[in-house]
Short mmCIF file of C-alpha atoms in Angstrom, two decimals:
data_model
loop_
_atom_site.label_atom_id
_atom_site.label_comp_id
_atom_site.label_asym_id
_atom_site.label_seq_id
_atom_site.Cartn_x
_atom_site.Cartn_y
_atom_site.Cartn_z
CA UNK A 1 2.49 -9.34 29.41
CA UNK A 2 3.93 -11.84 26.96
CA UNK A 3 5.55 -10.60 23.77
CA UNK A 4 3.16 -10.68 20.81
CA UNK A 5 4.09 -12.92 17.90
CA UNK A 6 3.06 -11.25 14.64
CA UNK A 7 3.14 -13.00 11.25
CA UNK A 8 3.12 -10.80 8.14
CA UNK A 9 4.28 -10.68 4.58
CA UNK A 10 6.81 -7.94 3.87
CA UNK A 11 5.57 -4.60 2.57
CA UNK A 12 6.36 -0.94 3.06
CA UNK A 13 3.14 -0.72 5.09
CA UNK A 14 4.87 -2.56 8.00
CA UNK A 15 8.40 -1.27 7.46
CA UNK A 16 8.17 1.26 10.28
CA UNK A 17 7.13 -1.51 12.68
CA UNK A 18 10.11 -3.58 11.58
CA UNK A 19 12.70 -0.82 11.92
CA UNK A 20 11.36 0.50 15.24
CA UNK A 21 9.98 3.86 14.13
CA UNK A 22 6.55 2.70 15.30
CA UNK A 23 5.73 0.57 18.34
CA UNK A 24 2.47 -1.04 19.47
CA UNK A 25 1.39 0.93 22.54
CA UNK A 26 1.69 -1.14 25.71
CA UNK A 27 2.84 -4.29 23.91
CA UNK A 28 6.19 -5.78 23.02
CA UNK A 29 6.14 -7.65 19.72
CA UNK A 30 8.26 -9.76 17.41
CA UNK A 31 7.39 -9.60 13.71
CA UNK A 32 7.96 -12.69 11.58
CA UNK A 33 8.08 -12.19 7.79
CA UNK A 34 6.49 -15.22 6.12
CA UNK A 35 5.58 -16.06 2.51
CA UNK A 36 1.84 -15.50 2.05
CA UNK A 37 0.57 -19.00 1.22
CA UNK A 38 2.56 -20.58 4.04
CA UNK A 39 1.46 -17.83 6.46
CA UNK A 40 -2.22 -18.30 5.68
CA UNK A 41 -2.03 -22.08 6.14
CA UNK A 42 -0.15 -21.69 9.45
CA UNK A 43 -2.82 -19.31 10.74
CA UNK A 44 -5.83 -21.28 9.50
CA UNK A 45 -4.57 -24.71 10.52
CA UNK A 46 -2.46 -24.06 13.61
CA UNK A 47 -3.40 -20.55 14.86
CA UNK A 48 0.37 -20.04 14.76
CA UNK A 49 0.55 -16.32 15.68
CA UNK A 50 -1.05 -13.97 18.17
CA UNK A 51 -1.54 -11.41 15.39
CA UNK A 52 -1.33 -12.14 11.68
CA UNK A 53 -1.93 -10.95 8.18
CA UNK A 54 -4.56 -13.20 6.61
CA UNK A 55 -6.31 -13.67 3.29
CA UNK A 56 -9.54 -11.67 3.37
CA UNK A 57 -11.51 -14.48 1.70
CA UNK A 58 -10.09 -17.07 4.10
CA UNK A 59 -11.15 -14.94 7.07
CA UNK A 60 -14.63 -14.61 5.57
CA UNK A 61 -14.81 -18.39 5.06
CA UNK A 62 -13.56 -19.11 8.59
CA UNK A 63 -16.08 -16.76 10.23
CA UNK A 64 -18.81 -18.08 7.95
CA UNK A 65 -18.01 -21.62 9.11
CA UNK A 66 -18.31 -20.57 12.77
CA UNK A 67 -14.59 -20.48 13.53
CA UNK A 68 -13.94 -17.68 16.01
CA UNK A 69 -10.26 -18.11 16.93
CA UNK A 70 -9.38 -14.70 15.48
CA UNK A 71 -10.97 -11.26 15.42
CA UNK A 72 -10.53 -9.07 12.35
CA UNK A 73 -8.86 -5.66 12.64
CA UNK A 74 -9.77 -3.21 9.83
CA UNK A 75 -6.13 -2.94 8.74
CA UNK A 76 -5.94 -3.93 5.07
CA UNK A 77 -2.31 -4.73 4.42
CA UNK A 78 -2.73 -5.81 0.81
CA UNK A 79 -4.95 -4.42 -1.93
CA UNK A 80 -4.70 -4.93 -5.66
CA UNK A 81 -6.66 -4.48 -8.85
CA UNK A 82 -6.96 -7.84 -10.58
CA UNK A 83 -7.45 -7.41 -14.33
CA UNK A 84 -3.77 -8.23 -14.85
CA UNK A 85 -4.12 -11.63 -13.17
CA UNK A 86 -6.23 -13.58 -15.67
CA UNK A 87 -4.13 -15.41 -18.29
CA UNK A 88 -5.72 -17.24 -21.23
CA UNK A 89 -4.73 -19.54 -24.08
CA UNK A 90 -4.86 -17.36 -27.17
CA UNK A 91 -5.49 -20.36 -29.44
CA UNK A 92 -8.87 -21.16 -27.86
CA UNK A 93 -10.95 -18.32 -29.26
CA UNK A 94 -10.98 -16.46 -25.94
CA UNK A 95 -10.97 -12.82 -26.95
CA UNK A 96 -13.50 -11.37 -24.50
CA UNK A 97 -14.39 -12.16 -20.86
CA UNK A 98 -17.73 -13.80 -21.77
CA UNK A 99 -15.79 -16.36 -23.83
CA UNK A 100 -14.76 -17.96 -20.52
CA UNK A 101 -18.22 -19.50 -19.96
CA UNK A 102 -17.91 -23.25 -20.38
CA UNK A 103 -14.12 -23.21 -20.05
CA UNK A 104 -11.65 -24.71 -17.55
CA UNK A 105 -9.89 -22.17 -15.33
CA UNK A 106 -7.05 -22.86 -12.93
CA UNK A 107 -6.50 -21.21 -9.53
CA UNK A 108 -4.07 -21.69 -6.68
CA UNK A 109 -6.94 -22.14 -4.23
CA UNK A 110 -10.68 -21.64 -4.70
CA UNK A 111 -10.60 -19.63 -1.47
CA UNK A 112 -7.90 -17.25 -2.75
CA UNK A 113 -9.13 -13.66 -2.57
CA UNK A 114 -7.93 -12.79 -6.08
CA UNK A 115 -10.17 -15.56 -7.41
CA UNK A 116 -13.16 -14.32 -5.42
CA UNK A 117 -12.78 -10.83 -6.88
CA UNK A 118 -12.35 -12.06 -10.46
CA UNK A 119 -15.21 -14.57 -10.27
CA UNK A 120 -17.47 -11.81 -8.99
CA UNK A 121 -16.34 -9.37 -11.67
CA UNK A 122 -16.83 -11.97 -14.43
CA UNK A 123 -20.32 -12.82 -13.17
CA UNK A 124 -21.47 -9.25 -12.52
CA UNK A 125 -20.07 -7.58 -15.62
CA UNK A 126 -19.90 -10.36 -18.24
CA UNK A 127 -22.48 -12.99 -17.25
CA UNK A 128 -19.90 -15.76 -16.66
CA UNK A 129 -21.49 -17.74 -13.84
CA UNK A 130 -19.39 -19.73 -11.40
CA UNK A 131 -21.38 -22.85 -12.33
CA UNK A 132 -20.51 -22.47 -16.03
CA UNK A 133 -16.77 -22.95 -15.38
CA UNK A 134 -14.79 -26.06 -14.41
CA UNK A 135 -12.34 -24.91 -11.72
CA UNK A 136 -8.99 -26.67 -11.26
CA UNK A 137 -6.82 -25.83 -8.24
CA UNK A 138 -3.06 -26.42 -8.13
CA UNK A 139 0.21 -24.76 -7.20
CA UNK A 140 1.48 -22.25 -9.74
CA UNK A 141 5.02 -23.59 -10.21
CA UNK A 142 5.22 -26.33 -7.57
CA UNK A 143 2.58 -28.97 -6.75
CA UNK A 144 0.15 -28.20 -3.90
CA UNK A 145 -1.90 -31.26 -3.06
CA UNK A 146 -4.47 -29.86 -0.64
CA UNK A 147 -6.53 -26.75 0.01
CA UNK A 148 -5.82 -24.24 2.78
CA UNK A 149 -8.85 -25.62 4.59
CA UNK A 150 -11.40 -28.15 3.42
CA UNK A 151 -14.66 -26.86 2.02
CA UNK A 152 -17.77 -28.30 0.40
CA UNK A 153 -18.65 -26.44 -2.83
CA UNK A 154 -22.17 -25.29 -3.56
CA UNK A 155 -24.28 -27.49 -5.82
CA UNK A 156 -23.32 -26.91 -9.42
CA UNK A 157 -19.84 -25.52 -8.69
CA UNK A 158 -17.20 -27.95 -9.95
CA UNK A 159 -13.78 -27.84 -8.27
CA UNK A 160 -10.99 -30.40 -8.53
CA UNK A 161 -7.37 -30.31 -7.36
CA UNK A 162 -4.59 -31.35 -9.73
CA UNK A 163 -1.20 -32.82 -8.72
CA UNK A 164 0.36 -30.91 -11.64
CA UNK A 165 1.11 -27.19 -11.68
CA UNK A 166 -1.01 -24.43 -13.16
CA UNK A 167 1.92 -23.39 -15.34
CA UNK A 168 2.18 -26.86 -16.85
CA UNK A 169 -1.59 -27.30 -17.26
CA UNK A 170 -1.83 -23.96 -19.07
CA UNK A 171 1.24 -24.62 -21.21
CA UNK A 172 0.04 -28.04 -22.39
CA UNK A 173 -3.53 -26.86 -22.95
CA UNK A 174 -5.20 -28.98 -20.25
CA UNK A 175 -6.82 -25.79 -18.95
CA UNK A 176 -7.93 -22.71 -20.87
CA UNK A 177 -7.02 -19.98 -18.40
CA UNK A 178 -5.38 -19.24 -15.05
CA UNK A 179 -6.20 -16.76 -12.29
CA UNK A 180 -3.00 -16.03 -10.39
CA UNK A 181 -1.37 -13.00 -8.74
CA UNK A 182 1.97 -14.34 -10.01
CA UNK A 183 2.50 -14.75 -13.75
CA UNK A 184 2.89 -18.29 -15.14
CA UNK A 185 6.36 -18.97 -16.54
CA UNK A 186 4.92 -20.04 -19.88
CA UNK A 187 3.58 -16.48 -20.23
CA UNK A 188 6.79 -14.81 -19.08
CA UNK A 189 8.97 -16.99 -21.30
CA UNK A 190 6.66 -16.99 -24.31
CA UNK A 191 6.79 -20.80 -24.49
CA UNK A 192 3.05 -21.24 -25.01
CA UNK A 193 0.27 -19.22 -26.71
CA UNK A 194 -0.71 -17.39 -23.53
CA UNK A 195 -1.54 -13.75 -22.87
CA UNK A 196 -3.48 -11.66 -20.40
CA UNK A 197 -7.20 -11.60 -21.11
CA UNK A 198 -7.24 -7.83 -20.64
CA UNK A 199 -4.32 -6.66 -22.80
CA UNK A 200 -4.23 -3.23 -21.13
CA UNK A 201 -5.00 -4.16 -17.53
CA UNK A 202 -4.19 -0.75 -16.08
CA UNK A 203 -6.83 0.94 -18.21
CA UNK A 204 -9.30 -1.86 -17.36
CA UNK A 205 -8.53 -1.39 -13.67
CA UNK A 206 -9.16 2.34 -13.90
CA UNK A 207 -12.41 1.88 -15.84
CA UNK A 208 -13.62 -0.59 -13.18
CA UNK A 209 -12.57 1.83 -10.42
CA UNK A 210 -14.61 4.62 -12.01
CA UNK A 211 -17.60 2.28 -12.30
CA UNK A 212 -17.43 0.72 -8.82
CA UNK A 213 -15.18 2.91 -6.63
CA UNK A 214 -13.55 -0.33 -5.43
CA UNK A 215 -9.84 -0.85 -4.83
CA UNK A 216 -9.99 -4.58 -3.95
CA UNK A 217 -8.93 -5.62 -0.46
CA UNK A 218 -6.79 -8.78 -0.40
CA UNK A 219 -5.51 -9.19 3.17
CA UNK A 220 -6.46 -7.98 6.63
CA UNK A 221 -4.96 -8.13 10.10
CA UNK A 222 -6.39 -10.58 12.65
CA UNK A 223 -5.72 -11.01 16.38
CA UNK A 224 -6.26 -14.01 18.60
CA UNK A 225 -9.70 -13.76 20.24
CA UNK A 226 -8.44 -14.81 23.68
CA UNK A 227 -6.09 -11.80 23.64
CA UNK A 228 -8.95 -9.44 22.81
CA UNK A 229 -10.98 -10.90 25.67
CA UNK A 230 -8.17 -10.58 28.23
CA UNK A 231 -6.69 -7.32 26.92
CA UNK A 232 -9.33 -5.17 25.17
CA UNK A 233 -6.85 -2.35 24.52
CA UNK A 234 -5.00 -4.52 22.03
CA UNK A 235 -7.42 -3.67 19.20
CA UNK A 236 -6.90 0.13 19.26
CA UNK A 237 -3.18 -0.36 19.94
CA UNK A 238 -2.77 -2.57 16.86
CA UNK A 239 -4.90 -0.33 14.67
CA UNK A 240 -3.03 2.79 15.75
CA UNK A 241 0.42 1.29 15.17
CA UNK A 242 -0.34 -0.26 11.80
CA UNK A 243 -2.12 2.87 10.61
CA UNK A 244 0.82 5.05 11.60
CA UNK A 245 3.18 2.69 9.76
CA UNK A 246 0.95 2.99 6.69
CA UNK A 247 0.99 6.79 6.87
CA UNK A 248 4.78 6.82 7.08
CA UNK A 249 5.02 4.49 4.08
CA UNK A 250 2.73 6.72 2.01
CA UNK A 251 4.69 9.84 2.93
CA UNK A 252 7.95 8.05 2.17
CA UNK A 253 6.93 7.40 -1.43
CA UNK A 254 6.56 11.07 -2.30
CA UNK A 255 8.98 12.81 0.06
CA UNK A 256 12.35 11.12 -0.52
CA UNK A 257 14.82 12.67 -2.94
CA UNK A 258 16.03 9.17 -3.83
CA UNK A 259 13.79 6.16 -4.59
CA UNK A 260 13.39 3.56 -1.86
CA UNK A 261 12.56 0.95 -4.53
CA UNK A 262 14.49 0.01 -7.65
CA UNK A 263 11.98 1.89 -9.78
CA UNK A 264 12.79 5.10 -11.66
CA UNK A 265 10.31 7.97 -11.17
CA UNK A 266 8.86 6.29 -8.06
CA UNK A 267 7.54 9.60 -6.69
CA UNK A 268 5.79 10.33 -9.98
CA UNK A 269 4.14 6.89 -9.97
CA UNK A 270 2.90 7.42 -6.40
CA UNK A 271 1.42 10.84 -7.16
CA UNK A 272 -0.17 9.56 -10.39
CA UNK A 273 -1.90 6.78 -8.42
CA UNK A 274 -3.34 9.32 -5.97
CA UNK A 275 -4.55 11.51 -8.82
CA UNK A 276 -6.16 8.56 -10.62
CA UNK A 277 -7.99 7.27 -7.55
CA UNK A 278 -8.76 10.66 -6.05
CA UNK A 279 -8.03 9.53 -2.50
CA UNK A 280 -5.55 7.70 -0.31
CA UNK A 281 -5.86 4.24 -1.91
CA UNK A 282 -4.58 2.38 1.18
CA UNK A 283 -6.97 3.78 3.77
CA UNK A 284 -7.80 1.56 6.78
CA UNK A 285 -10.93 1.46 8.94
CA UNK A 286 -14.49 0.26 8.35
CA UNK A 287 -16.21 3.52 7.43
CA UNK A 288 -14.10 4.14 4.31
CA UNK A 289 -14.11 0.49 3.24
CA UNK A 290 -17.60 -0.83 3.99
CA UNK A 291 -18.71 -0.71 0.34
CA UNK A 292 -15.64 -2.72 -0.74
CA UNK A 293 -16.18 -5.29 2.02
CA UNK A 294 -19.91 -5.63 1.31
CA UNK A 295 -19.14 -6.36 -2.34
CA UNK A 296 -16.53 -8.97 -1.41
CA UNK A 297 -18.97 -10.59 1.04
CA UNK A 298 -21.61 -10.82 -1.68
CA UNK A 299 -19.13 -12.44 -4.04
CA UNK A 300 -17.95 -14.86 -1.33
CA UNK A 301 -21.53 -15.93 -0.54
CA UNK A 302 -22.21 -16.62 -4.23
CA UNK A 303 -18.96 -18.62 -4.31
CA UNK A 304 -20.22 -20.74 -1.42
CA UNK A 305 -17.58 -19.51 1.02
CA UNK A 306 -20.00 -18.08 3.59
CA UNK A 307 -23.73 -17.71 4.37
CA UNK A 308 -25.50 -14.90 2.55
CA UNK A 309 -26.51 -13.25 5.85
CA UNK A 310 -22.91 -12.78 7.06
CA UNK A 311 -22.27 -9.07 7.65
CA UNK A 312 -19.20 -6.87 7.54
CA UNK A 313 -19.46 -6.29 11.29
CA UNK A 314 -19.41 -10.05 11.92
CA UNK A 315 -15.86 -10.12 10.52
CA UNK A 316 -14.62 -7.63 13.13
CA UNK A 317 -16.40 -8.74 16.29
#
């Protein structure tokens, strides 16, 4: 059997696959570490890898549009709370989330999963409808002139792409806010009146967790459908290997007597996260994550990324 090509971003959750501690049963593989935005475009446009990490929202949109080149595997390689990722101009009277109605908000891509989660949170909890905002898409610090894949927005949802950067648009006041996993330079450097909307995002994350029991899923693993059809054992083999690598990563955080990351008190941080969430926050599989996925699907349908009757099981079959 041919060697599997696997495209992923780097994380401790795949470290054991990279260093050989874990192998994919019955399959040789080469892992390619690729920057996320480039990886997603390569998968969506060119089906560049046999197995790949992919944006959860992009997979939802692709399946919703009838594209069936890849099958989802319930391996969720990236998860993140998102209250820290909404930056606002502090000179625009934006002091609470509901102040964003009627404003202009920038995003890297309308299909970006972080944006789906925050749009859903703003609508559900603060009454900021998607239709009440003018959405501008652009690269954060370098121009990006096209979307990952083309899409037609729902009636009433206004999206335009800018040749400028989100950092520049926020700094010069062309837009009122930015949703981005990476911080704009004008915020980091203090060169513009910009701050996070939620000034204590960790406490906001925890309050939302207690309310919803959701640790947002960002990325999943996908495998080429033709491989699943010709080699059905590939799905359990991939799940087993990636889950074992995850378990080793979790154990590594709390068992080493020296930190594997340049972060003092790493073990304490890891144990505090487990205490706060009351469970293994990185768990894989459908049973433990169905509620999270159903919420994301509802948000994606309201965003216009997929039909409202798309189900969780459709994403993995």
